[in-house]
Short mmCIF file of C-alpha atoms and ligand atoms in Angstrom, two decimals:
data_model
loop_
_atom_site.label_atom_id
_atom_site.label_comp_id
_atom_site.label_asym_id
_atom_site.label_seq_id
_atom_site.Cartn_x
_atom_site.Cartn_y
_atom_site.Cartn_z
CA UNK C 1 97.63 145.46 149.10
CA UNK C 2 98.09 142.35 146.88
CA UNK C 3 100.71 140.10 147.35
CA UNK C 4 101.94 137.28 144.75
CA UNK C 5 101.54 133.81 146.18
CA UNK C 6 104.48 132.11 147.57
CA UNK C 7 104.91 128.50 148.96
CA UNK C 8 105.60 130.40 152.72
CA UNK C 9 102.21 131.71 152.69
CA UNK C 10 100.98 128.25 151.92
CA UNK C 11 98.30 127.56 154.80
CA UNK C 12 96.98 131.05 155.08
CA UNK C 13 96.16 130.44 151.30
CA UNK C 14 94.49 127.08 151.55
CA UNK C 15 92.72 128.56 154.37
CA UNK C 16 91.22 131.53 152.14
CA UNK C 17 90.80 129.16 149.39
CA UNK C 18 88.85 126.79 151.13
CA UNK C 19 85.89 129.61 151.09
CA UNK C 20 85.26 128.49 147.21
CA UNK C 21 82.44 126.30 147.33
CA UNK C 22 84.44 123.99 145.03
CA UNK C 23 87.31 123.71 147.17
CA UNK C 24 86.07 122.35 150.45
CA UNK C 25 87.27 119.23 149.82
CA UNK C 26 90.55 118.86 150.69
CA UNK C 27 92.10 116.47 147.91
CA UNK C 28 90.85 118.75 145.51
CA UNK C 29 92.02 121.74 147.18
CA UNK C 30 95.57 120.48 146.74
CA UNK C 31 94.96 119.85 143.49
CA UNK C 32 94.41 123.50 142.89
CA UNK C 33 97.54 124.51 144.59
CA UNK C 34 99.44 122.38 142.39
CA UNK C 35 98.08 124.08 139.51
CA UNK C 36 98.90 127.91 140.54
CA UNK C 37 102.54 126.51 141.56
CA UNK C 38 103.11 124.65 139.02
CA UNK C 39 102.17 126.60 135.48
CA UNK C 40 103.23 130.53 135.49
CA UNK C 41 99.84 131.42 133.55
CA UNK C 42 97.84 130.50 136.91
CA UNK C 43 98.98 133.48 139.07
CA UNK C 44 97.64 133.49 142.91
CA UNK C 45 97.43 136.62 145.26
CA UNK C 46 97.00 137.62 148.91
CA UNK C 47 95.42 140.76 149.70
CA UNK C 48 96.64 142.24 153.07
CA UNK C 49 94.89 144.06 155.74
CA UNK C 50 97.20 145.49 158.53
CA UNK C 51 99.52 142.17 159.65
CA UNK C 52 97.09 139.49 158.38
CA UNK C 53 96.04 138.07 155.22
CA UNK C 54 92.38 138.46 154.57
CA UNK C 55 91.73 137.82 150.78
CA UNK C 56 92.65 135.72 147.63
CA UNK C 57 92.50 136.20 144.08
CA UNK C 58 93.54 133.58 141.93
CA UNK C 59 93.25 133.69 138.34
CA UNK C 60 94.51 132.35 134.85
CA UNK C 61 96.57 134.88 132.28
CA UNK C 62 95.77 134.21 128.62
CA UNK C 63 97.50 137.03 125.93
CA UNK C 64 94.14 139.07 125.39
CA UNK C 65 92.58 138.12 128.67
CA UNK C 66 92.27 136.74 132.06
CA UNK C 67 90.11 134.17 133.87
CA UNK C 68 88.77 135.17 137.72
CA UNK C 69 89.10 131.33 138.82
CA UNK C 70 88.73 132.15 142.78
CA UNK C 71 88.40 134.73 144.67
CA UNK C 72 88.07 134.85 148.60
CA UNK C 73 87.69 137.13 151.77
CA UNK C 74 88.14 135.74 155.30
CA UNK C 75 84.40 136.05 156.93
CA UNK C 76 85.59 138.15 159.67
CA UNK C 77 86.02 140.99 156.62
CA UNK C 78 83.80 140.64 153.92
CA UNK C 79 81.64 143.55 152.83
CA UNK C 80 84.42 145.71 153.86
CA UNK C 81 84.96 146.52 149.89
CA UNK C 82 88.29 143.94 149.85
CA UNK C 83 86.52 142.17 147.46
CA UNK C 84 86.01 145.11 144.99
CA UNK C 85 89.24 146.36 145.78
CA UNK C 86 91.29 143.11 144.74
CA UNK C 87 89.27 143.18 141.69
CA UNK C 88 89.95 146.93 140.65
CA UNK C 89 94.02 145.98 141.35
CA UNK C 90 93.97 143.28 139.02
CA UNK C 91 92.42 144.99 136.22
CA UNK C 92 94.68 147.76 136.54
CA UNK C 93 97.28 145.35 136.59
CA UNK C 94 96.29 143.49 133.27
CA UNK C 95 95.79 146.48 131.69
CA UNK C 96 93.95 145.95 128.58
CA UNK C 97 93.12 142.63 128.55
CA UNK C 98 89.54 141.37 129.20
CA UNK C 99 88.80 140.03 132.74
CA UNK C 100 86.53 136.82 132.70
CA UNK C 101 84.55 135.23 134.81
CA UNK C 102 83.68 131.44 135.80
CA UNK C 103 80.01 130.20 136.37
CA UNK C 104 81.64 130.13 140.06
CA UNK C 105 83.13 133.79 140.06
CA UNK C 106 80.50 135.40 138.06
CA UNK C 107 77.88 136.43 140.27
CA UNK C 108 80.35 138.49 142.32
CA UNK C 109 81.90 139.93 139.46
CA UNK C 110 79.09 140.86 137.92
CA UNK C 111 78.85 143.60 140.29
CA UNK C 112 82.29 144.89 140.03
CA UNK C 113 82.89 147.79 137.96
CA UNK C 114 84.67 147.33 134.52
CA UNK C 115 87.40 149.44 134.11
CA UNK C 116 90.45 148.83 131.31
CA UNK C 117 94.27 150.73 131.15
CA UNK C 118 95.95 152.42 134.21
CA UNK C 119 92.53 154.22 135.67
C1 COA F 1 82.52 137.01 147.22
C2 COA F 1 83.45 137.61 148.26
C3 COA F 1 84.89 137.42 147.84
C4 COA F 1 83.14 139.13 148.38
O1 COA F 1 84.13 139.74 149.18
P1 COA F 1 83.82 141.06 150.04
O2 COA F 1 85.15 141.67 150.40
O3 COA F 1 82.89 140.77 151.14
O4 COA F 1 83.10 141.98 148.94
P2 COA F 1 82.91 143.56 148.96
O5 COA F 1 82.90 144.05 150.37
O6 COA F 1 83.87 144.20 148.02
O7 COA F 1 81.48 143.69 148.28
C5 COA F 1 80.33 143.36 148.99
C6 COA F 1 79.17 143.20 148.01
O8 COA F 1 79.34 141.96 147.28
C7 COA F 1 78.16 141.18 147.39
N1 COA F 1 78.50 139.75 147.33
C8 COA F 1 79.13 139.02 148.25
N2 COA F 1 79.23 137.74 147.84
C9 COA F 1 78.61 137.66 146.65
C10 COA F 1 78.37 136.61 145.74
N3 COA F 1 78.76 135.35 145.99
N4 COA F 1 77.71 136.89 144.60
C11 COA F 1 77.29 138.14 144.33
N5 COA F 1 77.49 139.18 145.15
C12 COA F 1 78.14 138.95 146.31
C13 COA F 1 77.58 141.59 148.75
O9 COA F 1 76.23 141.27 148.80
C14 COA F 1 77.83 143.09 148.73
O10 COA F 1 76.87 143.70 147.90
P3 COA F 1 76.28 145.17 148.21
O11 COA F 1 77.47 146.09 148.13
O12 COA F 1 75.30 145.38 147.11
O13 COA F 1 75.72 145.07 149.57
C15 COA F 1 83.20 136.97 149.66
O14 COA F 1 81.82 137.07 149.98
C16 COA F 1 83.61 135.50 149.75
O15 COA F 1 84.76 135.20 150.09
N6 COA F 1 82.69 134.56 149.47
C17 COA F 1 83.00 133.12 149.55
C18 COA F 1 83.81 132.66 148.36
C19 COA F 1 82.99 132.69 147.08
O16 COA F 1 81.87 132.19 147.03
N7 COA F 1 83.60 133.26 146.01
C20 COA F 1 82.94 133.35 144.71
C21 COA F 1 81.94 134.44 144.68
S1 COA F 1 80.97 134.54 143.17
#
C-alpha cells in the first residue's frame, strides 16, 4: 500500500532513496528531500509490506502529466513485483495524465505496463 511521505518517516525514506544511483551522496540526498518537502508538485510515497517500509516512489505532478523522478525497493524485496505494483497505483492515481520517465527511471519503466483512468 502507498503511503504519502511525511517528515516522521524521514530516515526510512532517505534510506530507500539512497538506492538511486544519483543519491548516494549524502549532501545531495538532502537536497532532494528538501525539494519533495518543500514544493507540493514533488509528491513522495512509501509503499508498505506487512510492518515495514520497503519501497519509494517519488515523482513531480505537472497538469497533463507526471515525472517518475525516483523510484526504490529495499534489496531484501526486489523482484517481488513492488516495483510494478507502486507504478500501477500511481497511474491509477493520476488518472489521465501521462506518466514520464527520467534518463534515470526509464529503463525500469519501460517495462511497466501503460495503463490510463481507474483500470
Ligand atoms: C528498479 C527497482 C525499483 C525495481 O523494483 P522491484 O520491486 O524489484 O521490481 P519488480 O519486482 O516489480 O520487477 C522486477 C523486474 O524489473 C526488472 N528491473 C529491475 N531493475 C531494473 C532496472 N534498473 N532497469 C530495468 N529493469 C529493471 C527486473 O529485471 C525484473 O524483470 P523481469 O520481470 O523481466 O525479471 C529496484 O530494482 C531498485 O530499487 N533499484 C535501485 C534503484 C534504481 O536504480 N531505480 C531506478 C531504476 S531505472
Amino acid at each position: 500500500m502507498l503511503f504519502r511521505y511525511k517528515k516522521s518517516f524521514e530516515k526510512i525514506a532517505m534510506g530507500l532513496m539512497s538506492f538511486m544511483p544519483k543519491e548516494r551522496e549524502l549532501k545531495k540526498l538532502q537536497q532532494t528531500m528538501h525539494i519533495y518537502e518543500e514544493n507540493p508538485d514533488w509528491q513522495l510515497f512509501l509503499w508498505k509490506k506487512e510492518d515495514d517500509f520497503v519501497g519509494l516512489l517519488g515523482l513531480q505532478v505537472e497538469e497533463e502529466s507526471y515525472t517518475i523522478h525516483h523510484i526504490s525497493v529495499n534489496p531484501s524485496h526486489r523482484g517481488e513485483g513492488i516495483g510494478h505494483e507502486m507504478i500501477g497505483k500511481i497511474q491509477n492515481m493520476m488518472q489521465e495524465r501521462e506518466m514520464r520517465a527520467t534518463e534515470e527511471t526509464d529503463a525500469f519503466l519501460k517495462k511497466c505496463p501503460v495503463k490510463k483512468g481507474d483500470l
